[in-house]
Amino acid sequence: MNTTRAAIRQVGLPNIYFQNFTFAIHWSGKRTGCLMMSFLSIYAIQMIHGLVYGMMLFMVAAGLTLVLGMMNVLNLAHGAFYMLGAYIALSFAKVEYGFWFALLLGPIIVGLLGMLIEKTLLRRAHHLGHYHELLMTFGLFYILIEVTRWIWGSTPQPVSEPPILSGSIELFAGEIYPLYRLFVLAVAVVILAWMVVTMNRTRIGIHIRAAVLDAEMVNLLGINVPRLFLLVFTAGAALAGLAGVIAAPFLAAYPSMGIDILMDCIIVIVIGGFGSVWGALVAALMLGLLQSFGILWIPQYTMVLMFGLLAIVLIVKPTGLFGVRE
Amino acid sequence: MKEMWGRRNIPIVVFLFALVLPFFLSETQNFLATEILFWALFAVSFNLLLGYGGMLPFGHGGLFGVGAYTCGIILRRFPDFNILLIILLSALLAMAVGACIGFFALRMKGAFFSLLTLAFQMFLFSLALKWRPVTGGEDGIGIMRPDLYIPIIGPVSLMPGINFYFFSLVVVVTTLLFCYWVLQTPYGNTVRLIKENEERAAFLGYRTFNARLALFVLASFTAGLAGSLATLSAQFVSLEAIDIDVSFIAIMMTFIGGAGSFLGPVLGSAVYIIFQDWLSSLVDRWMLFMGALFVFMVLYVDQGLITLFRKETWSKFPLKKYISSND
């Protein structure tokens, strides 16, 4: 395991930090004639970058935090679902309109896989306590990563954007911005809106919110909590798969992308509070902005900055920003 | 004969086996045996928290890494430093770091505690990655094992694998005995009580936070010791020593062996290292089988392999019913 991780490192990941950084440099170089202007626009651009990454992080973290809040299961395989989404996008990329097929089929495939895992494996480990469930999801994480590496190889592979969304668009003050990232932002906003409506305006949303507070009591009231949990797990997996599909064109597909996003997600759900979707949203946006501005100001210590934020939040409010219980 | 194979004597038999083992092994196999030793120490250190304290730290590998890096940094500056002092200093630094982490993390319970320790480990990892002048960043630090100075005999070279194996064996067994002794004292009983019911322990007048912090500090000390042995064994320290994987390996070893007993993690580390070595020589995709093993373990051997050595496990086994004439 150590050797494989080291091998991944040696390949040199195309990660978001690096991409953002080069992009910022590129931009400042292009507009040297108008220094003040470009200064302002760098901030604006970095802010959109942060929002894009934050919203994507939210899509992955929302499922994770709901599963954790409802059943006390930290689903480590969630990162693998995200990775699978990216690889599905990769394998569809060769055909015409492949991206759109992937956008449609990716969440369905990953969601079905999540459903299968919950129904056949995770449910049987539930009575053993959450440490055992954790070990099981970790084993599944391994299996999924290894199978992915088997099928698609271990090197990072670029995924091309759909032709309609390639190129850039002119934003405010003559600044141009890659269209694809705006598309990512739009998809994430749509998902967020759907989530708001589901959580606040439907019966299932009420059940989910109640189950996060006290699953046992909700079960006693005659609501089928295991089925609800299956639903949330499947939806969470599908969302992670969707995030993976839309992340593939700008982050490329590589086997360790699962663990990378998982680490960020863990920070997000700890800051936001367990089981809180709003907490996940706020924390994901905070983290996204922190990363993109951290890269602008102190590129070497962005990670340290992230953990600094985490430590401050936990010392001031130990249950996380929006958490209600431990 | 029956008494000799009683449960009490198993550790002694294992120890005697470990004493004669290296004479029958090649240099590479000796390296593997040494690896089992320090991983066993680390897994026991982890199990102090999980099995006895009822806490699941995800970031225990951070303390292992602190020990490993301290050892490497000292040896790079002072190649002829006393080896016993080096491992002691590494363990003490890990203990100090562990005390700081524990002070913040132990206020939380359950998954929050787990994730908070993980966050601290990620912080230590990023420190090791970015603080290049001291830690060497991604290149790591290469070192040489210094000689061990024994009062009457004089300096003994630890470069041969077998010598280092015995050195590790002495360090590991001493530390394990110390940990076992601590768990037998009244303090050990307090820790068990807190695991069973912390609220009640607090009502009885125990300062539960202090007791748990002391356990965390003890576990940090042993983790740092294991880390320094790992550096000396590989003669190299890099980011792999402080990676998240280290924590997860400890978790897996503990679960494979069984978290309910003191020697379970030792068995788990032996099984893990041997199985990994065997699998990686046999098939390319050994991680796949490793993952499958965990899923299988959780479903069918949920209390760990150590239960296979217990009578209760086999008495539940239906075959026994047909074999024994009575009952």
XYZ file of C-alpha atoms in Angstrom:
653
model
C 0.000 0.000 0.000
C 2.792 2.353 0.882
C 4.494 1.657 -2.391
C 1.377 2.265 -4.412
C 0.725 5.589 -2.719
C 4.324 6.575 -3.300
C 3.988 5.573 -6.934
C 0.967 7.808 -7.275
C 2.916 10.677 -5.776
C 5.770 10.169 -8.170
C 3.469 10.340 -11.152
C 2.642 13.881 -10.072
C -1.003 14.518 -9.556
C -2.769 17.192 -11.473
C -4.448 18.619 -8.418
C -6.647 21.564 -7.960
C -4.085 23.602 -6.062
C -1.610 23.417 -8.856
C -4.132 24.159 -11.547
C -5.477 27.171 -9.760
C -2.020 28.461 -9.159
C -0.867 28.243 -12.748
C -4.095 29.790 -13.827
C -3.574 32.784 -11.559
C -0.021 33.250 -12.797
C -1.192 32.991 -16.371
C -3.728 35.674 -15.773
C -1.496 38.129 -14.044
C 0.954 37.761 -16.906
C -1.618 38.470 -19.519
C -2.809 41.765 -18.170
C 0.422 43.448 -17.155
C -0.568 46.604 -18.994
C -3.273 47.363 -16.501
C -1.899 46.315 -13.150
C -4.607 47.564 -10.815
C -7.301 46.121 -13.015
C -5.654 42.730 -13.142
C -5.171 42.770 -9.380
C -8.871 43.160 -8.850
C -9.749 40.615 -11.461
C -7.376 38.062 -9.991
C -9.333 38.287 -6.784
C -12.594 37.922 -8.628
C -11.313 34.991 -10.661
C -9.884 33.289 -7.614
C -13.178 33.802 -5.861
C -15.076 32.045 -8.645
C -12.485 29.286 -8.581
C -13.052 28.895 -4.876
C -16.808 28.825 -5.325
C -16.559 26.176 -8.043
C -14.390 23.890 -5.975
C -16.432 24.571 -2.855
C -19.700 23.665 -4.551
C -18.190 20.488 -5.948
C -16.914 19.596 -2.520
C -20.391 20.237 -1.166
C -21.925 17.748 -3.595
C -19.629 15.013 -2.298
C -19.757 16.038 1.361
C -23.548 16.317 1.572
C -24.100 12.582 1.122
C -21.283 11.747 3.477
C -22.529 14.007 6.233
C -26.119 12.743 5.995
C -25.016 9.103 6.170
C -22.766 9.935 9.098
C -25.492 11.873 10.865
C -28.158 9.207 10.390
C -26.289 6.006 11.047
C -22.967 7.001 12.563
C -21.207 5.419 9.610
C -18.244 7.282 8.216
C -18.425 5.885 4.714
C -14.860 5.879 3.464
C -15.981 4.301 0.192
C -17.660 7.633 -0.615
C -14.396 8.926 -2.068
C -14.299 5.887 -4.339
C -17.795 6.673 -5.627
C -16.558 10.105 -6.678
C -13.541 8.549 -8.374
C -15.751 6.047 -10.205
C -17.834 8.926 -11.549
C -14.702 10.499 -13.040
C -13.687 7.217 -14.661
C -17.145 6.732 -16.109
C -16.764 10.164 -17.699
C -13.403 9.027 -19.033
C -14.757 5.908 -20.681
C -17.661 7.766 -22.260
C -15.441 10.591 -23.488
C -14.561 8.839 -26.758
C -18.069 8.677 -28.156
C -19.952 11.643 -29.523
C -22.033 13.418 -26.869
C -20.264 11.015 -24.488
C -20.063 13.568 -21.703
C -23.805 14.008 -21.615
C -24.332 10.252 -21.506
C -21.862 10.085 -18.639
C -23.647 12.922 -16.891
C -26.861 10.920 -17.093
C -25.563 7.383 -16.571
C -22.725 8.081 -14.130
C -24.935 8.946 -11.145
C -27.264 6.042 -11.962
C -24.457 3.474 -12.155
C -22.693 4.732 -9.040
C -25.988 5.060 -7.184
C -26.935 1.476 -8.013
C -23.508 0.331 -6.855
C -23.989 2.226 -3.606
C -27.400 0.652 -3.174
C -25.964 -2.811 -3.757
C -23.180 -2.230 -1.243
C -25.561 -0.954 1.400
C -28.070 -3.747 0.902
C -25.692 -6.671 0.716
C -22.731 -5.710 2.903
C -23.096 -2.639 5.065
C -26.460 -3.659 6.464
C -25.073 -6.957 7.686
C -22.278 -5.214 9.578
C -24.537 -2.665 11.237
C -25.282 -4.650 14.390
C -21.547 -5.072 15.051
C -21.054 -1.396 15.828
C -19.642 1.432 13.796
C -15.980 0.485 14.096
C -16.687 -2.654 12.118
C -18.681 -0.748 9.563
C -15.771 1.620 9.200
C -13.410 -1.251 8.512
C -15.830 -2.633 5.968
C -16.155 0.648 4.079
C -12.387 0.898 4.148
C -12.087 -2.574 2.626
C -14.599 -1.573 -0.036
C -12.612 1.595 -0.716
C -9.549 -0.558 -1.380
C -11.426 -2.938 -3.621
C -12.994 -0.150 -5.682
C -9.693 1.712 -6.127
C -7.862 -1.457 -7.076
C -10.529 -2.529 -9.556
C -10.440 0.950 -11.081
C -6.697 0.771 -11.416
C -7.051 -2.647 -12.971
C -9.513 -1.509 -15.605
C -8.242 1.982 -16.402
C -4.596 2.023 -15.263
C -2.908 4.133 -12.578
C -1.698 7.144 -14.542
C -3.727 10.358 -14.528
C -5.751 10.605 -17.724
C -7.172 13.842 -19.072
C -10.830 13.933 -20.008
C -11.861 16.333 -22.723
C -14.660 18.804 -22.175
C -17.797 18.574 -24.290
C -17.338 20.792 -27.367
C -20.183 23.134 -26.453
C -18.614 23.950 -23.101
C -14.992 24.299 -24.173
C -13.569 27.770 -24.585
C -14.132 30.828 -22.487
C -16.758 33.425 -21.965
C -16.443 37.129 -21.297
C -17.388 38.106 -17.778
C -17.330 41.476 -16.041
C -14.880 44.183 -17.136
C -13.663 42.307 -20.165
C -12.320 39.383 -18.180
C -12.773 35.984 -19.737
C -13.370 32.800 -17.801
C -13.471 29.108 -18.841
C -17.050 28.236 -19.658
C -16.764 24.712 -18.298
C -16.164 25.859 -14.734
C -19.236 28.037 -14.886
C -21.155 24.969 -16.029
C -19.867 23.082 -12.965
C -21.054 25.934 -10.790
C -24.467 25.876 -12.463
C -24.903 22.119 -12.002
C -23.937 22.407 -8.357
C -26.413 25.239 -7.816
C -29.191 23.176 -9.413
C -28.328 20.247 -7.138
C -28.290 22.567 -4.144
C -31.734 23.929 -5.059
C -33.061 20.398 -5.457
C -31.656 19.505 -2.086
C -33.170 22.567 -0.402
C -36.597 21.687 -1.760
C -36.269 18.007 -0.843
C -35.040 18.628 2.642
C -37.465 21.400 3.535
C -40.582 20.813 1.484
C -41.100 17.057 1.240
C -42.083 14.352 3.682
C -38.919 12.385 2.984
C -36.884 15.476 3.832
C -38.670 15.755 7.176
C -37.993 12.078 7.856
C -34.316 12.477 6.989
C -33.906 15.503 9.207
C -35.685 13.741 12.054
C -33.579 10.619 11.616
C -30.399 12.668 11.817
C -31.550 13.960 15.193
C -32.682 10.619 16.613
C -32.861 7.603 14.310
C -34.157 5.259 16.998
C -37.099 7.443 17.889
C -38.032 7.938 14.243
C -37.948 4.169 13.798
C -40.248 3.736 16.782
C -42.688 6.197 15.254
C -43.257 3.765 12.426
C -41.001 5.170 9.747
C -38.873 2.602 7.984
C -35.467 3.993 8.896
C -33.404 1.236 7.192
C -35.199 1.990 3.941
C -34.711 5.709 4.456
C -31.046 5.063 5.085
C -30.807 3.015 1.904
C -32.357 5.910 0.026
C -29.953 8.461 1.504
C -26.996 6.216 0.897
C -27.968 5.671 -2.729
C -28.652 9.362 -3.301
C -25.351 10.278 -1.649
C -23.451 7.813 -3.819
C -25.205 9.126 -6.930
C -24.310 12.711 -5.996
C -20.694 11.741 -5.448
C -20.738 10.013 -8.839
C -22.201 13.119 -10.462
C -19.534 15.277 -8.842
C -16.922 12.870 -10.188
C -18.321 13.094 -13.729
C -18.292 16.877 -13.771
C -14.914 17.061 -12.038
C -13.213 14.818 -14.599
C -12.773 17.388 -17.405
C -11.010 19.946 -15.228
C -9.169 17.746 -12.732
C -8.500 14.674 -14.947
C -9.152 11.127 -13.709
C -6.581 9.505 -11.418
C -6.880 6.738 -8.816
C -5.959 8.806 -5.772
C -8.582 11.478 -6.463
C -10.887 9.547 -4.138
C -8.685 9.870 -1.095
C -7.905 13.505 -1.922
C -11.545 14.543 -1.925
C -12.272 12.328 1.082
C -9.762 14.235 3.186
C -11.261 17.582 2.182
C -14.739 16.190 2.836
C -13.775 15.067 6.306
C -12.594 18.574 7.118
C -15.831 19.948 5.676
C -18.103 17.732 7.749
C -16.146 18.309 10.939
C -16.291 22.085 10.453
C -19.920 22.029 9.358
C -21.153 19.618 12.019
C -22.315 16.057 11.572
C -25.506 15.519 9.655
C -25.927 19.185 8.794
C -26.372 19.903 5.100
C -26.145 23.665 5.675
C -23.004 23.182 7.675
C -21.546 21.169 4.813
C -22.463 23.931 2.346
C -20.961 26.746 4.412
C -17.866 24.761 5.310
C -17.307 23.592 1.725
C -17.514 27.154 0.423
C -15.206 28.359 3.188
C -12.707 25.662 2.348
C -12.911 26.315 -1.389
C -12.339 30.052 -0.931
C -9.610 29.465 1.621
C -7.790 27.192 -0.778
C -8.014 29.444 -3.789
C -6.999 32.578 -1.854
C -4.411 30.695 0.137
C -2.781 29.717 -3.137
C -2.730 33.335 -4.162
C -1.134 34.633 -0.974
C 0.788 31.823 0.715
C 0.989 28.903 -1.718
C 3.276 26.816 0.495
C 1.087 26.761 3.554
C -2.458 26.317 2.240
C -2.810 22.966 3.962
C -1.636 24.437 7.247
C -4.205 27.205 6.807
C -6.960 24.627 6.349
C -6.103 22.836 9.560
C -5.771 26.159 11.328
C -9.370 26.927 10.355
C -10.424 23.469 11.530
C -8.693 23.871 14.869
C -10.204 27.335 15.467
C -13.732 26.139 14.700
C -13.380 23.118 16.955
C -11.964 25.088 19.849
C -14.658 27.763 19.621
C -17.568 25.422 18.841
C -16.716 21.753 19.307
C -19.808 20.381 17.566
C -18.998 22.196 14.347
C -20.697 25.294 12.967
C -24.183 23.854 12.513
C -23.926 20.642 14.497
C -26.521 20.057 17.152
C -25.227 16.914 18.838
C -22.027 15.014 19.380
C 1.475 -31.083 29.004
C -1.940 -29.566 29.374
C -0.624 -26.775 31.621
C 2.181 -25.999 29.244
C -0.201 -25.049 26.467
C -2.529 -23.186 28.784
C -3.563 -19.681 27.828
C -1.184 -18.094 30.341
C 1.856 -19.663 28.737
C 1.146 -18.686 25.171
C 3.074 -15.359 25.408
C 6.122 -17.195 26.757
C 5.966 -19.757 23.973
C 5.657 -16.966 21.429
C 8.614 -15.146 22.983
C 10.812 -18.266 22.892
C 9.765 -18.806 19.292
C 10.738 -15.198 18.504
C 14.130 -15.795 20.171
C 15.133 -18.738 17.994
C 13.350 -17.589 14.845
C 16.074 -15.353 13.293
C 18.605 -18.188 13.190
C 16.458 -19.945 10.607
C 15.713 -16.926 8.443
C 17.489 -15.188 5.597
C 18.478 -11.506 5.747
C 15.334 -10.373 3.927
C 13.127 -12.496 6.111
C 14.860 -11.042 9.150
C 13.993 -7.596 7.905
C 10.388 -8.734 7.631
C 10.484 -10.159 11.167
C 11.811 -6.832 12.488
C 9.034 -5.090 10.618
C 6.505 -7.320 12.374
C 8.048 -6.344 15.721
C 7.686 -2.601 15.444
C 4.320 -2.809 13.770
C 3.197 -5.064 16.606
C 4.322 -2.415 19.089
C 2.470 0.254 17.161
C -0.679 -1.843 16.867
C -0.628 -2.579 20.611
C -0.214 1.137 21.224
C -3.255 1.755 19.057
C -5.165 -0.978 20.839
C -4.460 0.640 24.209
C -6.765 3.380 23.002
C -9.265 1.272 21.075
C -9.501 -1.917 23.096
C -8.900 -0.547 26.581
C -9.860 3.103 26.319
C -12.751 2.709 23.887
C -11.448 5.489 21.653
C -10.788 5.144 17.939
C -8.094 7.577 16.815
C -7.686 7.827 13.041
C -4.566 9.902 13.377
C -2.408 7.658 15.499
C 0.073 7.382 12.638
C 0.962 11.029 13.192
C 2.648 10.120 16.469
C 4.400 7.215 14.772
C 5.625 9.731 12.230
C 6.823 12.166 14.897
C 8.909 9.366 16.425
C 10.227 8.307 13.030
C 11.160 11.830 11.961
C 12.766 12.731 15.294
C 14.964 9.666 15.028
C 15.914 10.504 11.459
C 16.610 14.179 12.148
C 18.786 13.462 15.188
C 20.759 10.783 13.360
C 21.393 13.013 10.372
C 22.892 15.740 12.565
C 24.686 13.441 15.022
C 25.435 10.080 13.368
C 27.142 8.658 16.477
C 24.487 9.489 19.017
C 23.631 6.858 21.624
C 20.949 4.701 20.040
C 19.019 4.099 23.243
C 18.935 7.829 23.907
C 17.699 8.426 20.366
C 14.724 6.117 20.633
C 13.957 7.499 24.079
C 14.067 11.082 22.791
C 11.873 10.177 19.806
C 9.338 8.541 22.073
C 9.389 11.499 24.473
C 8.817 14.002 21.690
C 5.949 11.904 20.351
C 4.622 11.837 23.903
C 4.769 15.639 24.149
C 3.008 16.044 20.793
C 0.494 13.400 21.866
C -0.212 15.303 25.074
C -1.002 18.456 23.055
C -3.205 16.565 20.585
C -4.921 14.650 23.351
C -5.621 17.818 25.312
C -7.750 19.144 22.452
C -9.020 15.942 20.882
C -10.103 14.148 24.050
C -12.757 16.761 24.743
C -14.715 15.207 21.890
C -16.223 11.774 21.836
C -16.872 9.167 19.174
C -16.432 10.056 15.549
C -15.460 13.655 16.382
C -12.475 12.412 18.326
C -11.493 10.115 15.456
C -11.710 12.850 12.871
C -9.986 15.433 15.034
C -6.958 13.197 15.539
C -6.980 12.590 11.789
C -6.932 16.350 11.234
C -3.940 16.669 13.541
C -2.177 13.934 11.620
C -2.848 15.714 8.342
C -1.398 18.838 9.902
C 1.751 16.940 10.909
C 1.887 15.418 7.439
C 1.731 18.797 5.746
C 4.409 20.025 8.127
C 6.673 17.115 7.161
C 5.956 17.794 3.504
C 6.593 21.536 3.583
C 9.300 21.983 6.210
C 11.993 20.951 3.757
C 15.174 22.132 5.535
C 14.461 19.869 8.490
C 12.392 16.969 7.188
C 13.719 16.757 3.644
C 10.226 17.092 2.176
C 9.439 14.394 -0.348
C 13.034 13.164 -0.504
C 13.069 12.062 3.118
C 16.171 11.479 5.226
C 18.614 8.622 4.808
C 20.539 7.505 7.904
C 22.898 4.790 9.140
C 22.202 2.692 12.217
C 24.679 3.664 14.942
C 26.394 1.019 17.073
C 24.841 -0.137 20.280
C 27.173 0.345 23.236
C 26.837 -2.370 25.881
C 28.867 -1.681 29.096
C 30.992 -4.852 29.353
C 31.001 -6.174 25.805
C 31.633 -2.828 24.129
C 30.113 -1.501 20.915
C 27.990 -3.913 18.906
C 27.226 -3.169 15.283
C 23.539 -3.138 14.490
C 24.061 -3.247 10.745
C 23.530 -7.025 10.454
C 19.820 -7.732 10.348
C 19.938 -10.339 13.076
C 21.547 -7.959 15.588
C 18.990 -5.316 14.911
C 16.244 -7.910 15.190
C 17.345 -8.789 18.724
C 17.716 -5.123 19.641
C 14.148 -4.477 18.441
C 12.913 -7.585 20.205
C 14.305 -6.400 23.541
C 12.892 -2.888 23.123
C 9.493 -4.110 21.968
C 9.087 -6.815 24.606
C 10.157 -4.448 27.401
C 7.664 -1.846 26.265
C 4.897 -4.412 25.881
C 5.557 -5.709 29.389
C 5.450 -2.152 30.697
C 2.125 -1.497 28.964
C 0.745 -4.783 30.261
C 1.863 -3.901 33.779
C 0.198 -0.482 33.540
C -3.059 -2.165 32.576
C -2.882 -4.425 35.634
C -2.542 -1.524 38.086
C -5.584 0.183 39.649
C -5.137 2.825 36.966
C -5.705 0.125 34.325
C -8.955 -0.814 36.027
C -9.976 2.842 36.001
C -9.428 2.962 32.268
C -11.583 -0.126 31.780
C -14.276 1.378 33.972
C -14.269 4.566 31.915
C -14.617 2.542 28.742
C -17.634 0.729 30.151
C -19.400 3.769 31.515
C -17.711 7.126 31.643
C -20.585 8.905 33.347
C -20.653 6.444 36.203
C -16.877 6.634 36.566
C -17.183 10.405 36.855
C -19.863 10.023 39.532
C -17.551 7.721 41.457
C -15.062 10.555 41.629
C -12.620 9.625 38.888
C -11.243 12.430 36.789
C -12.080 10.724 33.546
C -10.455 13.325 31.322
C -7.129 12.971 33.101
C -7.258 9.188 32.999
C -7.987 9.179 29.287
C -5.303 11.775 28.643
C -2.777 9.628 30.531
C -3.721 6.649 28.383
C -3.354 8.756 25.254
C 0.071 9.935 26.397
C 1.178 6.354 27.080
C -0.042 5.312 23.643
C 1.800 8.274 22.075
C 4.999 7.229 23.806
C 4.816 3.674 22.474
C 3.794 4.909 19.025
C 6.846 7.194 18.929
C 9.050 4.308 19.999
C 7.652 2.145 17.216
C 8.236 4.990 14.763
C 11.886 5.383 15.724
C 12.404 1.623 15.360
C 10.814 1.839 11.917
C 13.299 4.541 10.880
C 16.232 2.527 12.208
C 14.956 -0.597 10.484
C 14.527 0.973 7.062
C 17.514 3.350 7.594
C 15.322 5.900 5.914
C 12.428 8.103 6.860
C 10.066 9.686 4.384
C 6.479 10.838 4.138
C 5.353 7.223 4.146
C 6.105 7.138 7.876
C 3.554 9.856 8.638
C 1.016 9.100 5.929
C -2.646 8.394 6.644
C -1.926 4.812 5.590
C 0.076 4.271 8.775
C -2.981 4.910 10.908
C -5.127 2.686 8.778
C -2.600 -0.137 8.843
C -2.711 -0.026 12.641
C -6.499 -0.110 12.571
C -6.464 -3.094 10.237
C -3.874 -5.000 12.224
C -5.857 -4.471 15.386
C -9.076 -5.612 13.796
C -7.478 -8.619 12.138
C -5.897 -9.769 15.378
C -8.747 -8.771 17.638
C -9.182 -5.607 19.676
C -10.449 -7.423 22.724
C -7.132 -8.827 23.911
C -3.664 -7.519 24.634
C -1.824 -9.793 22.211
C -4.455 -9.641 19.473
C -2.741 -6.764 17.621
C 0.580 -8.627 17.770
C -1.011 -11.564 15.980
C -2.710 -9.129 13.629
C 0.546 -7.420 12.665
C 2.265 -10.756 12.021
C -0.624 -11.938 9.852
C -0.840 -8.601 8.038
C 2.889 -8.321 7.236
C 3.294 -11.951 6.194
C 0.081 -11.954 4.210
C 0.994 -8.711 2.461
C 4.479 -9.950 1.614
C 3.153 -13.251 0.353
C 0.351 -11.669 -1.647
C 2.490 -8.977 -3.240
C 4.966 -11.617 -4.403
C 2.149 -13.762 -5.725
C -0.219 -11.365 -7.444
C -0.016 -7.860 -8.778
C -3.325 -6.665 -7.396
C -2.761 -7.553 -3.781
C -4.663 -4.532 -2.501
C -7.803 -6.011 -4.005
C -7.390 -9.165 -1.956
C -6.533 -7.132 1.113
C -9.783 -5.227 0.760
C -11.709 -8.440 0.226
C -10.070 -9.873 3.346
C -11.389 -6.990 5.479
C -14.889 -7.317 4.169
C -14.726 -11.050 4.848
C -13.295 -10.466 8.327
C -16.058 -8.070 9.284
C -18.731 -10.460 8.073
C -17.427 -13.721 9.485
C -14.589 -13.251 12.029
C -15.754 -10.012 13.584
C -13.842 -10.361 16.866
C -10.469 -10.984 15.228
C -8.288 -14.001 14.627
C -7.281 -14.250 18.283
C -10.698 -15.709 19.036
C -9.658 -18.793 17.094
C -7.324 -19.580 20.009
C -10.137 -19.528 22.516
C -12.137 -22.488 23.668
C -15.389 -20.528 23.655
C -15.197 -20.018 19.901
C -14.887 -23.695 19.198
C -17.460 -24.776 21.738
C -19.984 -22.716 19.790
C -18.965 -24.540 16.643
C -21.671 -27.116 15.830
C -19.202 -29.840 14.859
C -18.157 -30.100 18.495
C -21.632 -31.251 19.406
C -21.319 -34.325 17.263
C -17.825 -35.150 18.438
C -18.349 -34.965 22.187
C -20.342 -37.905 23.501
C -21.963 -36.151 26.445
C -24.105 -33.026 26.399
